[in-house]
CSV table of C-alpha atoms and ligand atoms in Angstrom, one decimal:
chain,number,residue,atom,x,y,z
A,1,MET,CA,-4.4,9.8,-15.6
A,2,SER,CA,-4.5,13.5,-16.2
A,3,HIS,CA,-1.4,13.2,-18.4
A,4,CYS,CA,-2.8,10.3,-20.3
A,5,LEU,CA,-6.2,12.0,-20.9
A,6,ALA,CA,-4.4,15.1,-22.1
A,7,GLU,CA,-2.3,13.0,-24.5
A,8,ARG,CA,-5.7,11.8,-26.0
A,9,SER,CA,-7.1,15.4,-26.1
A,10,ILE,CA,-9.7,14.6,-23.5
A,11,ASP,CA,-10.9,17.6,-21.6
A,12,HIS,CA,-10.9,16.9,-17.9
A,13,VAL,CA,-10.5,18.3,-14.4
A,14,VAL,CA,-8.8,16.7,-11.3
A,15,LEU,CA,-10.7,17.3,-8.0
A,16,GLU,CA,-8.6,17.1,-4.8
A,17,ARG,CA,-10.0,17.7,-1.4
A,18,GLY,CA,-6.7,18.9,0.1
A,19,GLU,CA,-3.5,20.0,-1.6
A,20,ILE,CA,-1.7,18.1,-4.3
A,21,ALA,CA,-0.1,15.0,-2.7
A,22,ASN,CA,-2.5,15.2,0.2
A,23,SER,CA,-2.1,11.7,1.4
A,24,TRP,CA,1.7,12.0,1.6
A,25,ARG,CA,1.3,15.4,3.4
A,26,THR,CA,-1.3,14.5,6.0
A,27,GLU,CA,-1.7,10.7,6.5
A,28,ARG,CA,1.9,9.4,7.1
A,29,TRP,CA,4.2,9.2,10.1
A,30,ASP,CA,7.2,11.6,10.4
A,31,SER,CA,10.0,9.2,9.7
A,32,LEU,CA,8.4,7.3,6.8
A,33,ARG,CA,10.4,6.9,3.6
A,34,LEU,CA,9.1,5.2,0.5
A,35,LEU,CA,10.0,1.5,0.4
A,36,THR,CA,10.4,1.8,-3.4
A,37,PRO,CA,13.7,3.2,-4.5
A,38,ASN,CA,13.8,6.6,-6.2
A,39,TRP,CA,14.3,5.2,-9.7
A,40,GLN,CA,11.1,3.2,-9.3
A,41,SER,CA,8.6,6.1,-9.0
A,42,ARG,CA,8.2,6.5,-12.7
A,43,LEU,CA,5.2,8.5,-13.8
A,44,PRO,CA,4.3,9.0,-17.5
A,45,GLY,CA,6.9,11.4,-18.9
A,46,PHE,CA,8.5,12.0,-15.5
A,47,GLY,CA,11.1,10.1,-13.4
A,48,TYR,CA,13.9,10.5,-11.0
A,49,ALA,CA,16.7,12.8,-12.2
A,50,GLY,CA,18.9,13.1,-9.0
A,51,ASP,CA,22.1,11.4,-8.1
A,52,ASP,CA,20.7,8.8,-5.7
A,53,PRO,CA,18.5,6.5,-7.8
A,54,ASP,CA,18.7,3.7,-5.3
A,55,GLY,CA,17.8,5.9,-2.3
A,56,PHE,CA,14.4,6.1,-0.6
A,57,ARG,CA,12.4,9.4,-0.6
A,58,THR,CA,11.3,11.0,2.7
A,59,MET,CA,7.8,12.3,2.9
A,60,PRO,CA,8.8,16.0,2.1
A,61,GLU,CA,10.7,14.7,-0.9
A,62,THR,CA,7.7,12.6,-2.0
A,63,VAL,CA,5.4,15.6,-1.7
A,64,ASP,CA,7.8,17.6,-3.8
A,65,PHE,CA,8.0,14.9,-6.4
A,66,VAL,CA,4.2,14.7,-6.9
A,67,THR,CA,3.8,18.5,-6.8
A,68,ARG,CA,6.6,19.0,-9.4
A,69,TYR,CA,4.9,16.4,-11.6
A,70,ALA,CA,1.5,18.1,-11.5
A,71,LYS,CA,3.2,21.3,-12.5
A,72,ALA,CA,5.3,19.7,-15.2
A,73,ILE,CA,2.2,18.3,-16.9
A,74,SER,CA,0.0,21.3,-16.2
A,75,ALA,CA,-2.6,19.1,-14.6
A,76,PRO,CA,-5.9,21.0,-14.2
A,77,VAL,CA,-6.2,20.3,-10.5
A,78,GLU,CA,-8.9,22.0,-8.4
A,79,THR,CA,-7.5,21.8,-4.9
A,80,ALA,CA,-9.6,22.2,-1.7
A,81,THR,CA,-12.5,20.6,-3.5
A,82,LYS,CA,-14.0,17.6,-1.7
A,83,VAL,CA,-16.3,15.3,-3.7
A,84,THR,CA,-19.4,14.6,-1.6
A,85,SER,CA,-21.5,12.6,-4.0
A,86,VAL,CA,-21.2,11.0,-7.4
A,87,ARG,CA,-24.3,9.6,-9.1
A,88,ALA,CA,-25.4,8.6,-12.6
A,89,VAL,CA,-27.6,11.0,-14.5
A,90,GLU,CA,-28.7,11.0,-18.1
A,91,GLU,CA,-25.6,11.5,-20.3
A,92,GLY,CA,-23.1,10.7,-17.6
A,93,TYR,CA,-22.4,11.6,-13.9
A,94,GLN,CA,-23.3,14.4,-11.5
A,95,VAL,CA,-20.4,15.2,-9.2
A,96,GLN,CA,-21.3,17.2,-6.1
A,97,THR,CA,-18.5,18.9,-4.2
A,98,ASP,CA,-18.2,21.4,-1.4
A,99,ARG,CA,-17.4,23.9,-4.2
A,100,GLY,CA,-20.3,23.3,-6.5
A,101,GLU,CA,-21.3,20.7,-9.0
A,102,TRP,CA,-19.6,19.2,-12.1
A,103,ARG,CA,-21.3,17.2,-14.9
A,104,CYS,CA,-19.2,14.7,-16.9
A,105,ARG,CA,-19.6,11.8,-19.3
A,106,THR,CA,-16.9,9.8,-17.6
A,107,VAL,CA,-15.5,9.7,-14.1
A,108,VAL,CA,-12.2,8.2,-12.9
A,109,ILE,CA,-12.2,7.2,-9.2
A,110,ALA,CA,-8.6,7.8,-8.1
A,111,SER,CA,-9.3,8.7,-4.5
A,112,GLY,CA,-6.9,6.2,-3.1
A,113,ALA,CA,-6.8,2.7,-1.7
A,114,CYS,CA,-5.7,3.7,1.8
A,115,ASN,CA,-8.2,6.3,3.0
A,116,ILE,CA,-9.3,4.5,6.2
A,117,ALA,CA,-7.1,2.5,8.6
A,118,ASN,CA,-8.6,-0.9,9.4
A,119,VAL,CA,-9.3,-1.5,13.1
A,120,PRO,CA,-10.3,-5.0,14.2
A,121,ALA,CA,-13.9,-5.5,15.3
A,122,LEU,CA,-12.7,-6.6,18.8
A,123,SER,CA,-11.2,-3.1,19.4
A,124,PRO,CA,-14.0,-1.9,21.7
A,125,ALA,CA,-12.9,-4.6,24.3
A,126,VAL,CA,-9.5,-2.7,24.8
A,127,PRO,CA,-9.4,-1.5,28.4
A,128,ARG,CA,-9.8,2.3,28.8
A,129,SER,CA,-6.3,2.6,30.4
A,130,ILE,CA,-4.8,1.6,27.0
A,131,GLU,CA,-4.4,4.3,24.4
A,132,THR,CA,-4.8,3.1,20.8
A,133,PHE,CA,-3.5,4.7,17.5
A,134,THR,CA,-4.0,3.9,13.9
A,135,PRO,CA,-1.0,4.5,11.6
A,136,MET,CA,-2.8,7.5,10.2
A,137,GLU,CA,-2.9,9.0,13.7
A,138,TYR,CA,0.6,8.0,14.7
A,139,ARG,CA,3.4,10.5,13.9
A,140,ASN,CA,6.3,9.6,16.2
A,141,PRO,CA,7.1,7.9,19.5
A,142,ASP,CA,6.8,11.2,21.5
A,143,GLN,CA,3.0,10.9,21.2
A,144,LEU,CA,3.0,7.6,23.2
A,145,ALA,CA,2.8,7.2,27.0
A,146,ASP,CA,5.9,5.6,28.6
A,147,GLY,CA,5.4,1.9,28.9
A,148,GLY,CA,4.9,-1.2,26.7
A,149,VAL,CA,3.4,-1.1,23.2
A,150,LEU,CA,1.5,-3.8,21.3
A,151,VAL,CA,1.8,-3.4,17.6
A,152,VAL,CA,-0.9,-5.5,15.8
A,153,GLY,CA,0.1,-6.4,12.3
A,154,ALA,CA,3.5,-7.2,10.8
A,155,SER,CA,3.4,-6.0,7.2
A,156,ALA,CA,5.3,-2.9,6.0
A,157,THR,CA,3.6,-0.5,8.5
A,158,GLY,CA,3.7,-2.8,11.5
A,159,ILE,CA,7.3,-3.8,11.3
A,160,GLN,CA,8.4,-0.2,10.7
A,161,LEU,CA,6.5,1.2,13.6
A,162,ALA,CA,7.5,-1.7,15.9
A,163,ASP,CA,11.2,-1.0,15.1
A,164,GLU,CA,10.9,2.8,15.6
A,165,ILE,CA,9.0,2.5,18.8
A,166,HIS,CA,11.4,-0.1,20.2
A,167,ARG,CA,14.3,2.2,19.5
A,168,SER,CA,12.5,4.9,21.5
A,169,GLY,CA,13.1,2.8,24.6
A,170,ARG,CA,9.7,1.1,24.9
A,171,ALA,CA,9.1,-2.6,25.2
A,172,VAL,CA,7.4,-3.7,22.0
A,173,THR,CA,5.3,-6.8,21.3
A,174,VAL,CA,4.2,-7.4,17.7
A,175,ALA,CA,1.2,-9.7,16.8
A,176,VAL,CA,1.8,-11.4,13.5
A,177,GLY,CA,-0.8,-12.8,11.1
A,178,GLU,CA,-0.3,-13.5,7.4
A,179,HIS,CA,2.7,-11.6,6.1
A,180,VAL,CA,4.9,-11.5,3.0
A,181,ARG,CA,8.6,-11.8,3.9
A,182,VAL,CA,11.2,-10.5,1.5
A,183,PRO,CA,14.9,-9.5,1.9
A,184,ARG,CA,15.7,-5.8,1.1
A,185,THR,CA,18.6,-7.0,-1.1
A,186,TYR,CA,19.4,-10.3,-2.8
A,187,ARG,CA,22.5,-11.2,-4.8
A,188,GLY,CA,23.7,-7.6,-4.5
A,189,LYS,CA,20.5,-6.1,-6.0
A,190,ASP,CA,17.4,-4.4,-4.4
A,191,ILE,CA,14.4,-6.7,-4.2
A,192,GLN,CA,12.2,-4.2,-6.0
A,193,TRP,CA,14.8,-4.0,-8.8
A,194,LEU,CA,14.8,-7.8,-9.1
A,195,MET,CA,11.0,-8.1,-9.1
A,196,ASP,CA,10.7,-5.4,-11.7
A,197,ALA,CA,13.5,-6.8,-13.9
A,198,ALA,CA,12.1,-10.4,-13.6
A,199,GLY,CA,8.6,-9.2,-14.6
A,200,VAL,CA,7.0,-10.1,-11.3
A,201,LEU,CA,5.6,-6.6,-10.8
A,202,ASP,CA,4.2,-6.6,-14.4
A,203,GLU,CA,2.1,-9.7,-13.9
A,204,ARG,CA,-1.4,-8.9,-15.1
A,205,TYR,CA,-4.7,-9.3,-13.4
A,206,ASP,CA,-6.1,-11.6,-16.1
A,207,GLN,CA,-3.1,-14.0,-15.8
A,208,ILE,CA,-3.5,-14.7,-12.1
A,209,ASP,CA,-5.4,-17.8,-10.9
A,210,ASP,CA,-6.9,-16.2,-7.8
A,211,ILE,CA,-7.1,-12.5,-8.3
A,212,VAL,CA,-9.4,-11.9,-5.3
A,213,ARG,CA,-6.7,-13.4,-3.1
A,214,ALA,CA,-3.9,-11.5,-4.9
A,215,ARG,CA,-5.7,-8.3,-4.4
A,216,ASN,CA,-6.0,-8.9,-0.6
A,217,LEU,CA,-2.4,-9.9,0.1
A,218,PRO,CA,-0.7,-7.8,2.7
A,219,SER,CA,2.1,-5.4,1.8
A,220,LEU,CA,5.7,-6.7,1.6
A,221,GLN,CA,7.7,-6.6,4.9
A,222,LEU,CA,10.0,-3.9,3.7
A,223,VAL,CA,11.5,-0.6,4.9
A,224,GLY,CA,13.3,2.0,2.8
A,225,SER,CA,16.3,3.0,4.9
A,226,PRO,CA,19.7,4.5,3.9
A,227,GLU,CA,21.3,1.4,5.3
A,228,ARG,CA,19.2,-0.8,3.0
A,229,ALA,CA,18.4,-2.9,6.0
A,230,THR,CA,16.2,-6.0,5.9
A,231,LEU,CA,13.5,-5.6,8.5
A,232,ASP,CA,11.9,-9.1,9.0
A,233,LEU,CA,10.8,-10.9,12.1
A,234,ASN,CA,14.3,-12.2,12.8
A,235,ALA,CA,15.6,-8.6,12.7
A,236,LEU,CA,12.9,-7.5,15.1
A,237,ALA,CA,13.4,-10.4,17.5
A,238,GLY,CA,17.2,-9.7,17.2
A,239,ILE,CA,16.8,-6.3,18.8
A,240,GLY,CA,14.5,-7.6,21.6
A,241,ILE,CA,11.0,-7.2,20.2
A,242,LYS,CA,8.6,-9.9,21.3
A,243,VAL,CA,6.9,-11.8,18.5
A,244,VAL,CA,3.5,-13.4,19.1
A,245,GLY,CA,0.7,-14.8,16.9
A,246,ARG,CA,-2.3,-13.0,15.4
A,247,LEU,CA,-4.5,-11.1,17.9
A,248,VAL,CA,-7.7,-13.1,18.2
A,249,GLY,CA,-9.4,-12.0,21.4
A,250,ILE,CA,-9.5,-9.5,24.2
A,251,ARG,CA,-11.3,-10.3,27.4
A,252,ASN,CA,-11.1,-8.9,31.0
A,253,GLY,CA,-7.9,-7.0,30.2
A,254,LYS,CA,-6.2,-10.0,28.6
A,255,VAL,CA,-5.3,-10.3,25.0
A,256,GLN,CA,-5.2,-13.7,23.2
A,257,PHE,CA,-2.9,-14.6,20.4
A,258,SER,CA,-3.5,-17.3,17.8
A,259,GLY,CA,-1.4,-20.5,17.9
A,260,SER,CA,-0.8,-20.3,14.2
A,261,LEU,CA,2.4,-18.2,14.4
A,262,LYS,CA,4.7,-21.1,13.5
A,263,ASN,CA,2.6,-22.0,10.4
A,264,GLN,CA,2.3,-18.4,9.3
A,265,CYS,CA,6.0,-17.9,9.4
A,266,ALA,CA,6.7,-21.2,7.7
A,267,LEU,CA,4.4,-20.2,4.9
A,268,ALA,CA,6.0,-16.8,4.6
A,269,ASP,CA,9.5,-18.4,4.5
A,270,LEU,CA,8.3,-20.9,1.8
A,271,LYS,CA,6.9,-18.1,-0.4
A,272,MET,CA,10.0,-16.1,0.0
A,273,THR,CA,12.1,-19.1,-1.1
A,274,ARG,CA,9.8,-19.5,-4.1
A,275,LEU,CA,10.3,-15.9,-5.1
A,276,LEU,CA,14.1,-16.2,-4.8
A,277,ASP,CA,14.0,-19.4,-6.9
A,278,ALA,CA,12.1,-17.5,-9.6
A,279,ILE,CA,14.7,-14.7,-9.5
A,280,ASP,CA,17.5,-17.3,-9.7
A,281,GLU,CA,15.9,-18.9,-12.7
A,282,TRP,CA,15.5,-15.5,-14.3
A,283,THR,CA,19.2,-14.7,-13.6
A,284,VAL,CA,20.3,-17.9,-15.4
A,285,ALA,CA,17.8,-17.4,-18.3
A,286,ASN,CA,19.1,-13.9,-18.9
A,287,GLY,CA,22.8,-14.8,-18.8
A,288,LEU,CA,23.5,-12.8,-15.7
A,289,GLU,CA,24.7,-15.6,-13.5
A,290,GLY,CA,28.4,-14.6,-13.7
A,291,ASP,CA,27.7,-10.9,-13.1
A,292,VAL,CA,26.0,-11.2,-9.6
A,293,PRO,CA,27.0,-13.0,-6.4
A,294,PRO,CA,25.9,-16.7,-6.1
A,295,PRO,CA,22.4,-17.6,-4.9
A,296,HIS,CA,21.9,-18.2,-1.2
A,297,ARG,CA,18.9,-18.7,1.2
A,298,PHE,CA,18.0,-16.8,4.3
A,299,GLU,CA,17.7,-18.3,7.8
A,300,PRO,CA,14.1,-19.5,8.5
A,301,THR,CA,12.1,-17.2,10.8
A,302,ARG,CA,13.1,-18.1,14.4
A,303,ILE,CA,10.1,-18.7,16.6
A,304,ASP,CA,10.0,-19.6,20.3
A,305,ASP,CA,8.9,-23.2,20.8
A,306,ALA,CA,6.0,-22.0,22.9
A,307,PRO,CA,5.1,-18.4,21.9
A,308,SER,CA,2.8,-16.6,24.3
A,309,LEU,CA,-0.9,-17.2,23.6
A,310,GLU,CA,-2.1,-14.7,26.2
A,311,MET,CA,-1.0,-11.5,27.8
A,312,ASP,CA,-2.4,-9.6,30.7
A,313,LEU,CA,-2.1,-6.0,29.5
A,314,THR,CA,-1.7,-4.4,32.9
A,315,ASN,CA,0.7,-7.0,34.3
A,316,ALA,CA,2.8,-6.7,31.1
A,317,GLY,CA,2.9,-2.9,31.5
A,318,MET,CA,1.2,-2.2,28.2
A,319,LYS,CA,0.1,1.4,27.7
A,320,THR,CA,-0.5,1.6,23.9
A,321,ILE,CA,-1.9,-0.5,21.0
A,322,ILE,CA,-1.1,0.4,17.4
A,323,TRP,CA,-3.5,-1.0,14.8
A,324,ALA,CA,-1.2,-1.8,11.9
A,325,THR,CA,-3.9,-3.9,10.4
A,326,GLY,CA,-4.2,-2.5,6.9
A,327,TYR,CA,-6.2,0.2,5.1
A,328,ARG,CA,-9.3,0.4,2.9
A,329,PRO,CA,-10.7,3.0,0.5
A,330,ASP,CA,-13.5,5.4,1.4
A,331,THR,CA,-16.1,5.4,-1.3
A,332,SER,CA,-19.0,6.5,0.9
A,333,TRP,CA,-19.7,9.4,-1.5
A,334,LEU,CA,-20.3,7.1,-4.5
A,335,HIS,CA,-24.0,6.5,-5.0
A,336,ALA,CA,-24.1,3.8,-7.7
A,337,PRO,CA,-25.0,0.1,-7.7
A,338,VAL,CA,-21.4,-0.9,-8.2
A,339,PHE,CA,-20.4,-2.6,-4.9
A,340,ASP,CA,-20.0,-6.3,-4.1
A,341,ARG,CA,-21.3,-7.7,-0.8
A,342,LYS,CA,-18.0,-6.7,0.9
A,343,GLY,CA,-18.4,-3.1,-0.2
A,344,ARG,CA,-15.7,-3.3,-2.9
A,345,ILE,CA,-16.2,-1.7,-6.3
A,346,ARG,CA,-16.8,-4.4,-8.9
A,347,HIS,CA,-14.5,-3.8,-11.9
A,348,ASP,CA,-12.7,-5.5,-14.7
A,349,GLY,CA,-9.1,-4.2,-14.6
A,350,GLY,CA,-10.4,-0.7,-13.6
A,351,VAL,CA,-13.4,-0.6,-15.9
A,352,VAL,CA,-16.3,-0.4,-13.4
A,353,ILE,CA,-19.0,-3.0,-14.0
A,354,ASP,CA,-22.5,-1.9,-14.6
A,355,ALA,CA,-21.5,1.8,-14.7
A,356,PRO,CA,-20.7,2.9,-18.3
A,357,GLY,CA,-18.0,5.6,-18.3
A,358,MET,CA,-16.8,4.9,-14.7
A,359,TYR,CA,-13.2,3.9,-14.1
A,360,LEU,CA,-11.1,3.0,-11.0
A,361,LEU,CA,-7.4,3.6,-10.5
A,362,GLY,CA,-4.8,3.0,-7.7
A,363,MET,CA,-6.3,-0.2,-6.2
A,364,PRO,CA,-4.2,-3.3,-5.3
A,365,PHE,CA,-3.6,-5.4,-8.4
A,366,LEU,CA,-6.1,-3.4,-10.4
A,367,ARG,CA,-4.4,-4.4,-13.7
A,368,ARG,CA,-0.9,-5.4,-12.6
A,369,ARG,CA,0.9,-6.5,-9.5
A,370,LYS,CA,2.4,-3.0,-9.3
A,371,SER,CA,-0.9,-1.2,-9.5
A,372,SER,CA,-0.9,-0.1,-5.9
A,373,LEU,CA,2.5,1.5,-6.3
A,374,ILE,CA,3.3,4.9,-7.7
A,375,ASP,CA,5.1,3.0,-10.4
A,376,GLY,CA,1.9,1.2,-11.4
A,377,ALA,CA,-0.2,4.2,-12.0
A,378,GLY,CA,1.2,5.1,-15.4
A,379,SER,CA,0.7,1.8,-17.2
A,380,ASP,CA,-2.8,1.4,-15.7
A,381,ALA,CA,-3.8,5.0,-16.6
A,382,ARG,CA,-2.5,4.6,-20.1
A,383,ASP,CA,-4.6,1.4,-20.6
A,384,LEU,CA,-7.7,3.0,-19.1
A,385,SER,CA,-7.4,6.2,-21.0
A,386,ILE,CA,-7.6,4.2,-24.2
A,387,HIS,CA,-10.9,2.8,-23.0
A,388,VAL,CA,-12.1,6.3,-22.0
A,389,ARG,CA,-11.3,7.6,-25.5
A,390,SER,CA,-13.2,4.7,-27.1
A,391,PHE,CA,-16.1,5.2,-24.7
A,392,LEU,CA,-16.4,8.9,-25.5
A,393,ASP,CA,-16.2,8.1,-29.3
A,394,GLY,CA,-19.1,5.8,-28.9
A,395,ARG,CA,-17.0,2.7,-29.7
A,396,VAL,CA,-17.6,0.9,-26.4
B,401,FAD,C1,1.9,4.0,4.7
B,401,FAD,C2,1.9,3.9,3.2
B,401,FAD,C3,3.2,3.8,2.6
B,401,FAD,C4,3.3,3.6,1.2
B,401,FAD,N1,4.5,3.5,0.6
B,401,FAD,C5,4.6,3.4,-0.7
B,401,FAD,C6,5.9,3.4,-1.4
B,401,FAD,O1,6.9,3.3,-0.7
B,401,FAD,N2,5.9,3.3,-2.7
B,401,FAD,C7,4.8,3.3,-3.5
B,401,FAD,O2,4.9,3.3,-4.7
B,401,FAD,N3,3.6,3.4,-2.9
B,401,FAD,C8,3.5,3.4,-1.6
B,401,FAD,N4,2.2,3.4,-1.0
B,401,FAD,C9,1.0,3.3,-1.8
B,401,FAD,C10,0.7,4.7,-2.2
B,401,FAD,O3,-0.2,5.3,-1.4
B,401,FAD,C11,0.3,4.7,-3.6
B,401,FAD,O4,1.4,4.3,-4.5
B,401,FAD,C12,0.0,6.1,-4.2
B,401,FAD,O5,-0.2,7.1,-3.2
B,401,FAD,C13,-1.3,6.0,-4.9
B,401,FAD,O6,-1.7,7.2,-5.4
B,401,FAD,P1,-3.2,7.5,-5.5
B,401,FAD,O7,-3.2,8.9,-6.2
B,401,FAD,O8,-3.9,6.4,-6.2
B,401,FAD,O9,-3.8,7.6,-4.1
B,401,FAD,P2,-3.6,8.7,-2.9
B,401,FAD,O10,-2.1,9.1,-2.9
B,401,FAD,O11,-4.2,8.1,-1.7
B,401,FAD,O12,-4.4,9.9,-3.5
B,401,FAD,C14,-5.8,10.0,-3.5
B,401,FAD,C15,-6.1,11.5,-3.4
B,401,FAD,O13,-7.6,11.6,-3.5
B,401,FAD,C16,-8.0,12.6,-2.5
B,401,FAD,N5,-9.4,12.3,-2.2
B,401,FAD,C17,-9.9,11.2,-1.5
B,401,FAD,N6,-11.2,11.3,-1.4
B,401,FAD,C18,-11.6,12.5,-2.0
B,401,FAD,C19,-12.8,13.2,-2.2
B,401,FAD,N7,-14.0,12.7,-1.7
B,401,FAD,N8,-12.8,14.3,-2.8
B,401,FAD,C20,-11.6,14.8,-3.3
B,401,FAD,N9,-10.4,14.3,-3.2
B,401,FAD,C21,-10.4,13.1,-2.5
B,401,FAD,C22,-7.0,12.4,-1.4
B,401,FAD,O14,-7.0,13.7,-0.7
B,401,FAD,C23,-5.7,12.1,-2.1
B,401,FAD,O15,-4.9,13.2,-2.3
B,401,FAD,C24,2.1,3.6,0.4
B,401,FAD,C25,0.8,3.7,1.0
B,401,FAD,C26,0.8,3.8,2.4
B,401,FAD,C27,-0.6,3.9,3.1
């Protein structure tokens, strides 16, 4: 956004509570790599220039990438400046920080979609003998007690942590709710490349039937590893991880799992097949059929005929629970009547409703399917910066 505002000669400042790339520095586990290939982190006027475009950045490489970008575009970033309150005043907004106050006519909320790790409401019933971690607290398996681990959630974070913790020699059970299954590669190409080329990631918020649902979909079951491995439930089961249904209750030291596992997996398999069908159609329509290996389908998710519906944590030797149950933004500092009844900011493609001059960036499906990716920030910022310019010129 800073780059796009500068392009339109809009005077601005970027307030950051930590250092540049703070979330990548402080809120991720040690082994994490981006699940988007290097070429895909395209920022306005800046992309990947190395010799491994199909590789996946480690966290230090990601921090370096974002930091170099800020420098390349001379972004006017004020680091170590935490915003503590934003409220509407005459002629714009008053922004209070721990380093003084700013006044501005417009404000862009780009404070992140993943500030707080979701923890299920039933978590207080976890017995004291079990230690719990959110993905923001987890760094590596050395933090965990010896013994079994229950990973709750099987989207990108859950499957990656289940795999890593299993490889540390602990028995892992993963509780699976709704998830989005995709292969890492298909017909010789990376799935992100295919979705990008076929236009899936560019689908717009105003072309989608149920945008509320699209904005709440879990992340893709993907990992960025040098081996380009597919990490789905079959892969996890194949190395000995136990797969059970969604966690629905905890009582007297026993956890209960939903009986919906089979249905959830059938639905994820069906949706994956539909995505692959769309990719196959795109391949034919674009005359690429002869250039890539022929289409094929993946084995359906293998589920036990009678998956466990209950587990006694002590008897099963469980010592740790990881809540890989998603993230949400922290907008507790925003004092404006802009929230819906679920506490989400009401907006139309990032233009905040009932708050003239307020914008939102970096949220799932804000304007495009790719909005929550690094790669989506540029197009969204460009669109919104046009709106900011019109607003400042009195044309909105
Ligand atoms: C575990 C995980 C893995 C991910 N992997 C990928 C991936 O592989 N590829 C990809 O493209 N995307 C990935 N994402 C999504 C990724 O977070 C976004 O693409 C990208 O970080 C969005 O950038 P952002 O600037 O909108 O948000 P953030 O990176 O969260 O940045 C927000 C910034 O705002 C600051 N801030 C927050 N509150 C305040 C305040 N009150 N005052 C001042 N500053 C504040 C924060 O310190 C932070 O630096 C992942 C997300 C998570 C959680």
